[in-house]
GROMACS .gro file of C-alpha atoms in nm:
model
  284
    1UNK     CA    1  -0.315  -1.695  -1.325
    2UNK     CA    2  -0.309  -1.966  -1.064
    3UNK     CA    3  -0.012  -2.190  -1.056
    4UNK     CA    4   0.083  -2.516  -0.891
    5UNK     CA    5   0.452  -2.593  -0.854
    6UNK     CA    6   0.617  -2.912  -0.739
    7UNK     CA    7   0.990  -2.930  -0.677
    8UNK     CA    8   1.187  -3.247  -0.632
    9UNK     CA    9   1.561  -3.283  -0.560
   10UNK     CA   10   1.623  -3.655  -0.609
   11UNK     CA   11   1.775  -3.882  -0.868
   12UNK     CA   12   1.503  -4.010  -1.102
   13UNK     CA   13   1.532  -4.304  -1.335
   14UNK     CA   14   1.218  -4.481  -1.462
   15UNK     CA   15   1.004  -4.395  -1.763
   16UNK     CA   16   0.637  -4.300  -1.758
   17UNK     CA   17   0.341  -4.394  -1.972
   18UNK     CA   18   0.307  -4.197  -2.296
   19UNK     CA   19  -0.070  -4.154  -2.283
   20UNK     CA   20  -0.277  -3.995  -2.009
   21UNK     CA   21  -0.536  -4.275  -2.026
   22UNK     CA   22  -0.275  -4.546  -1.968
   23UNK     CA   23  -0.171  -4.412  -1.631
   24UNK     CA   24  -0.292  -4.558  -1.302
   25UNK     CA   25  -0.293  -4.326  -1.000
   26UNK     CA   26  -0.197  -4.449  -0.653
   27UNK     CA   27  -0.491  -4.552  -0.434
   28UNK     CA   28  -0.695  -4.606  -0.755
   29UNK     CA   29  -0.779  -4.237  -0.783
   30UNK     CA   30  -0.992  -4.175  -1.094
   31UNK     CA   31  -1.061  -3.863  -1.301
   32UNK     CA   32  -1.336  -3.829  -1.562
   33UNK     CA   33  -1.119  -3.656  -1.826
   34UNK     CA   34  -0.757  -3.625  -1.927
   35UNK     CA   35  -0.542  -3.483  -2.205
   36UNK     CA   36  -0.185  -3.516  -2.326
   37UNK     CA   37  -0.038  -3.167  -2.316
   38UNK     CA   38   0.156  -3.045  -2.618
   39UNK     CA   39   0.498  -2.991  -2.458
   40UNK     CA   40   0.733  -3.091  -2.175
   41UNK     CA   41   0.615  -3.453  -2.127
   42UNK     CA   42   0.305  -3.338  -1.938
   43UNK     CA   43  -0.050  -3.461  -1.880
   44UNK     CA   44  -0.360  -3.310  -1.719
   45UNK     CA   45  -0.644  -3.495  -1.544
   46UNK     CA   46  -0.965  -3.346  -1.405
   47UNK     CA   47  -1.316  -3.402  -1.277
   48UNK     CA   48  -1.555  -3.107  -1.277
   49UNK     CA   49  -1.844  -3.056  -1.039
   50UNK     CA   50  -2.081  -2.815  -1.220
   51UNK     CA   51  -2.306  -2.765  -0.920
   52UNK     CA   52  -2.024  -2.635  -0.701
   53UNK     CA   53  -1.804  -2.495  -0.983
   54UNK     CA   54  -1.504  -2.684  -0.843
   55UNK     CA   55  -1.239  -2.869  -1.035
   56UNK     CA   56  -1.054  -3.171  -0.898
   57UNK     CA   57  -0.731  -3.188  -1.096
   58UNK     CA   58  -0.398  -3.362  -1.125
   59UNK     CA   59  -0.104  -3.237  -1.326
   60UNK     CA   60   0.155  -3.500  -1.416
   61UNK     CA   61   0.504  -3.409  -1.540
   62UNK     CA   62   0.721  -3.701  -1.647
   63UNK     CA   63   1.093  -3.745  -1.724
   64UNK     CA   64   1.187  -3.489  -1.459
   65UNK     CA   65   1.564  -3.443  -1.420
   66UNK     CA   66   1.725  -3.390  -1.078
   67UNK     CA   67   1.709  -3.045  -0.916
   68UNK     CA   68   1.404  -2.927  -1.111
   69UNK     CA   69   1.087  -2.740  -1.018
   70UNK     CA   70   0.762  -2.821  -1.201
   71UNK     CA   71   0.454  -2.603  -1.242
   72UNK     CA   72   0.103  -2.595  -1.379
   73UNK     CA   73  -0.122  -2.292  -1.366
   74UNK     CA   74  -0.452  -2.130  -1.461
   75UNK     CA   75  -0.458  -1.775  -1.593
   76UNK     CA   76  -0.811  -1.626  -1.576
   77UNK     CA   77  -0.724  -1.342  -1.814
   78UNK     CA   78  -0.466  -1.454  -2.070
   79UNK     CA   79  -0.246  -1.742  -2.187
   80UNK     CA   80   0.091  -1.627  -2.062
   81UNK     CA   81   0.290  -1.635  -1.740
   82UNK     CA   82   0.311  -1.270  -1.644
   83UNK     CA   83   0.059  -1.149  -1.380
   84UNK     CA   84  -0.007  -1.478  -1.208
   85UNK     CA   85  -0.120  -1.623  -0.878
   86UNK     CA   86   0.013  -1.963  -0.797
   87UNK     CA   87   0.033  -2.268  -0.574
   88UNK     CA   88   0.375  -2.423  -0.520
   89UNK     CA   89   0.506  -2.751  -0.393
   90UNK     CA   90   0.870  -2.761  -0.287
   91UNK     CA   91   1.078  -3.048  -0.154
   92UNK     CA   92   1.203  -2.983   0.197
   93UNK     CA   93   1.390  -3.311   0.227
   94UNK     CA   94   1.503  -3.593   0.004
   95UNK     CA   95   1.161  -3.758  -0.022
   96UNK     CA   96   0.931  -3.492   0.128
   97UNK     CA   97   0.724  -3.236  -0.066
   98UNK     CA   98   0.574  -2.919   0.081
   99UNK     CA   99   0.291  -2.724  -0.087
  100UNK     CA  100   0.243  -2.347  -0.074
  101UNK     CA  101   0.073  -2.068  -0.269
  102UNK     CA  102   0.232  -1.768  -0.437
  103UNK     CA  103   0.135  -1.457  -0.633
  104UNK     CA  104   0.343  -1.401  -0.947
  105UNK     CA  105   0.338  -1.038  -1.061
  106UNK     CA  106   0.622  -1.021  -1.316
  107UNK     CA  107   0.888  -1.221  -1.498
  108UNK     CA  108   1.128  -1.132  -1.215
  109UNK     CA  109   0.928  -1.332  -0.960
  110UNK     CA  110   1.109  -1.533  -0.693
  111UNK     CA  111   0.798  -1.749  -0.639
  112UNK     CA  112   0.752  -1.631  -0.282
  113UNK     CA  113   0.476  -1.763  -0.059
  114UNK     CA  114   0.150  -1.565  -0.066
  115UNK     CA  115  -0.228  -1.583  -0.081
  116UNK     CA  116  -0.445  -1.643  -0.390
  117UNK     CA  117  -0.759  -1.465  -0.507
  118UNK     CA  118  -0.973  -1.781  -0.528
  119UNK     CA  119  -0.993  -2.093  -0.311
  120UNK     CA  120  -0.758  -2.385  -0.368
  121UNK     CA  121  -0.781  -2.684  -0.136
  122UNK     CA  122  -0.651  -3.040  -0.099
  123UNK     CA  123  -0.308  -2.944  -0.227
  124UNK     CA  124  -0.063  -3.231  -0.243
  125UNK     CA  125   0.213  -3.369  -0.459
  126UNK     CA  126   0.395  -3.696  -0.499
  127UNK     CA  127   0.699  -3.841  -0.667
  128UNK     CA  128   0.667  -4.172  -0.848
  129UNK     CA  129   0.932  -4.321  -1.073
  130UNK     CA  130   1.069  -4.022  -1.267
  131UNK     CA  131   0.766  -3.794  -1.250
  132UNK     CA  132   0.598  -3.540  -1.026
  133UNK     CA  133   0.220  -3.524  -0.983
  134UNK     CA  134   0.035  -3.227  -0.832
  135UNK     CA  135  -0.319  -3.266  -0.696
  136UNK     CA  136  -0.561  -2.986  -0.606
  137UNK     CA  137  -0.925  -2.886  -0.586
  138UNK     CA  138  -0.985  -2.546  -0.745
  139UNK     CA  139  -1.278  -2.307  -0.726
  140UNK     CA  140  -1.300  -2.208  -1.092
  141UNK     CA  141  -1.266  -1.833  -1.156
  142UNK     CA  142  -1.585  -1.679  -1.296
  143UNK     CA  143  -1.749  -2.025  -1.306
  144UNK     CA  144  -1.580  -2.079  -1.640
  145UNK     CA  145  -1.586  -2.406  -1.833
  146UNK     CA  146  -1.292  -2.293  -2.050
  147UNK     CA  147  -0.958  -2.209  -1.893
  148UNK     CA  148  -0.629  -2.065  -2.012
  149UNK     CA  149  -0.349  -2.269  -1.862
  150UNK     CA  150   0.029  -2.295  -1.866
  151UNK     CA  151   0.281  -2.551  -1.747
  152UNK     CA  152   0.654  -2.524  -1.697
  153UNK     CA  153   0.971  -2.653  -1.534
  154UNK     CA  154   1.299  -2.495  -1.436
  155UNK     CA  155   1.622  -2.548  -1.245
  156UNK     CA  156   1.689  -2.535  -0.873
  157UNK     CA  157   2.018  -2.405  -0.733
  158UNK     CA  158   2.037  -2.454  -0.360
  159UNK     CA  159   1.707  -2.313  -0.230
  160UNK     CA  160   1.661  -2.085  -0.531
  161UNK     CA  161   1.407  -2.160  -0.805
  162UNK     CA  162   1.570  -2.044  -1.128
  163UNK     CA  163   1.408  -1.908  -1.443
  164UNK     CA  164   1.286  -2.166  -1.693
  165UNK     CA  165   1.444  -2.207  -2.037
  166UNK     CA  166   1.340  -1.933  -2.283
  167UNK     CA  167   1.346  -2.144  -2.598
  168UNK     CA  168   1.192  -2.450  -2.761
  169UNK     CA  169   0.909  -2.629  -2.585
  170UNK     CA  170   0.935  -2.396  -2.287
  171UNK     CA  171   0.780  -2.124  -2.503
  172UNK     CA  172   0.505  -2.359  -2.626
  173UNK     CA  173   0.371  -2.480  -2.292
  174UNK     CA  174   0.047  -2.280  -2.285
  175UNK     CA  175  -0.301  -2.313  -2.424
  176UNK     CA  176  -0.673  -2.325  -2.361
  177UNK     CA  177  -0.876  -2.617  -2.232
  178UNK     CA  178  -1.251  -2.681  -2.260
  179UNK     CA  179  -1.334  -2.868  -1.942
  180UNK     CA  180  -1.668  -2.992  -2.074
  181UNK     CA  181  -1.553  -3.137  -2.407
  182UNK     CA  182  -1.194  -3.208  -2.307
  183UNK     CA  183  -1.060  -3.028  -2.614
  184UNK     CA  184  -0.718  -2.869  -2.565
  185UNK     CA  185  -0.567  -2.604  -2.789
  186UNK     CA  186  -0.215  -2.465  -2.784
  187UNK     CA  187  -0.204  -2.088  -2.811
  188UNK     CA  188   0.162  -1.997  -2.846
  189UNK     CA  189   0.121  -1.940  -3.219
  190UNK     CA  190  -0.129  -1.659  -3.166
  191UNK     CA  191   0.060  -1.493  -2.883
  192UNK     CA  192   0.144  -1.136  -2.983
  193UNK     CA  193   0.489  -1.152  -2.823
  194UNK     CA  194   0.576  -1.463  -3.022
  195UNK     CA  195   0.479  -1.285  -3.343
  196UNK     CA  196   0.691  -0.987  -3.243
  197UNK     CA  197   0.991  -1.211  -3.175
  198UNK     CA  198   0.957  -1.373  -3.516
  199UNK     CA  199   0.921  -1.034  -3.687
  200UNK     CA  200   1.220  -0.896  -3.497
  201UNK     CA  201   1.438  -1.187  -3.602
  202UNK     CA  202   1.328  -1.191  -3.968
  203UNK     CA  203   1.363  -0.815  -4.020
  204UNK     CA  204   1.708  -0.796  -3.865
  205UNK     CA  205   1.830  -1.105  -4.051
  206UNK     CA  206   1.723  -0.956  -4.384
  207UNK     CA  207   1.870  -0.616  -4.299
  208UNK     CA  208   2.203  -0.679  -4.125
  209UNK     CA  209   2.262  -1.037  -4.235
  210UNK     CA  210   2.171  -1.021  -4.604
  211UNK     CA  211   2.117  -0.677  -4.754
  212UNK     CA  212   2.402  -0.491  -4.582
  213UNK     CA  213   2.664  -0.746  -4.700
  214UNK     CA  214   2.513  -0.738  -5.052
  215UNK     CA  215   2.547  -0.358  -5.055
  216UNK     CA  216   2.915  -0.385  -4.963
  217UNK     CA  217   2.976  -0.651  -5.230
  218UNK     CA  218   2.808  -0.433  -5.493
  219UNK     CA  219   3.038  -0.142  -5.410
  220UNK     CA  220   3.351  -0.357  -5.409
  221UNK     CA  221   3.307  -0.570  -5.719
  222UNK     CA  222   3.106  -0.348  -5.955
  223UNK     CA  223   3.337  -0.054  -5.890
  224UNK     CA  224   3.630  -0.279  -5.983
  225UNK     CA  225   3.472  -0.337  -6.325
  226UNK     CA  226   3.593   0.006  -6.428
  227UNK     CA  227   3.434   0.308  -6.598
  228UNK     CA  228   3.167   0.090  -6.764
  229UNK     CA  229   3.000   0.035  -6.424
  230UNK     CA  230   3.029   0.397  -6.317
  231UNK     CA  231   2.805   0.543  -6.168
  232UNK     CA  232   2.574   0.235  -6.166
  233UNK     CA  233   2.765   0.068  -5.883
  234UNK     CA  234   2.725   0.375  -5.662
  235UNK     CA  235   2.348   0.404  -5.710
  236UNK     CA  236   2.297   0.031  -5.652
  237UNK     CA  237   2.511   0.051  -5.341
  238UNK     CA  238   2.308   0.342  -5.202
  239UNK     CA  239   1.971   0.180  -5.280
  240UNK     CA  240   2.063  -0.154  -5.119
  241UNK     CA  241   2.228   0.000  -4.812
  242UNK     CA  242   1.949   0.250  -4.753
  243UNK     CA  243   1.682  -0.020  -4.788
  244UNK     CA  244   1.873  -0.241  -4.546
  245UNK     CA  245   1.897   0.038  -4.291
  246UNK     CA  246   1.522   0.115  -4.313
  247UNK     CA  247   1.438  -0.253  -4.264
  248UNK     CA  248   1.684  -0.259  -3.974
  249UNK     CA  249   1.504   0.036  -3.817
  250UNK     CA  250   1.180  -0.162  -3.834
  251UNK     CA  251   1.355  -0.460  -3.675
  252UNK     CA  252   1.491  -0.237  -3.399
  253UNK     CA  253   1.146  -0.092  -3.335
  254UNK     CA  254   1.001  -0.440  -3.284
  255UNK     CA  255   1.288  -0.512  -3.044
  256UNK     CA  256   1.211  -0.208  -2.829
  257UNK     CA  257   0.842  -0.300  -2.836
  258UNK     CA  258   0.930  -0.648  -2.712
  259UNK     CA  259   1.146  -0.494  -2.439
  260UNK     CA  260   0.853  -0.281  -2.321
  261UNK     CA  261   0.632  -0.591  -2.301
  262UNK     CA  262   0.889  -0.802  -2.114
  263UNK     CA  263   0.902  -0.671  -1.759
  264UNK     CA  264   1.188  -0.827  -1.566
  265UNK     CA  265   1.368  -0.966  -1.873
  266UNK     CA  266   1.681  -0.779  -1.985
  267UNK     CA  267   1.928  -0.862  -2.261
  268UNK     CA  268   2.201  -0.593  -2.228
  269UNK     CA  269   2.445  -0.769  -2.463
  270UNK     CA  270   2.180  -0.810  -2.734
  271UNK     CA  271   2.073  -0.448  -2.692
  272UNK     CA  272   2.433  -0.327  -2.708
  273UNK     CA  273   2.500  -0.514  -3.032
  274UNK     CA  274   2.188  -0.358  -3.185
  275UNK     CA  275   2.292  -0.006  -3.086
  276UNK     CA  276   2.641  -0.059  -3.235
  277UNK     CA  277   2.492  -0.184  -3.564
  278UNK     CA  278   2.258   0.115  -3.590
  279UNK     CA  279   2.544   0.355  -3.518
  280UNK     CA  280   2.774   0.201  -3.780
  281UNK     CA  281   2.493   0.191  -4.035
  282UNK     CA  282   2.415   0.558  -3.977
  283UNK     CA  283   2.780   0.662  -4.007
  284UNK     CA  284   2.825   0.502  -4.345
   0.00000   0.00000   0.00000
């Protein structure tokens, strides 16, 4: 994936236009197509030259808070961030932006400078009102007219570019774009990792959050009903608790599968809580 990042450390105030077609670029720069992206107050503009397979593009990210990096990227293979090559633009002074390229190989990337696998030229970025705009000319990978792309923003602490938020719109900022028709599609709903996260959450909620407490309530209150409920309360308790534990095992399996697919991302507290729950469930 190829990625363009602009970073700006200034105080930003004004609002931007809400439609890509309403925006006027400085120096009357014009693009043949544009689209409103589905998340993070972002817009994409482009002009394609079929004869040379190049793409003149501009990525516009509005409502940018202070101390924030901004990124847009193309992934030739898949619609996610991991395994990426990128172009970055970082502010070196209050009003100055500097552009560089970087290869992103894992979620633990520090966005270091590096070379890309296909040509990118005319890199520049500007700050206007409360938004950052990145310009570039890209040699399209594999002469493709459809691209998988992502866009993102994250915090800056000193000279360090921090990891972006892992919730909400920050997990929805990816999709595919048909450069010929201008049709844009979000793809987060079909991402296998997103489906695994949903499955992991649902299974564990049903197991540890619903069925386990019900099993305990069955044992406590039916047993108190006296000999009339004996041994019904015991069998119900066993059935509910055992079912909950089996569902919890499935939820744990999806969690470990997610962990194996998430290089560079670690949640030791979350993992520890899961191990404790499994241990307590097994003991009872």
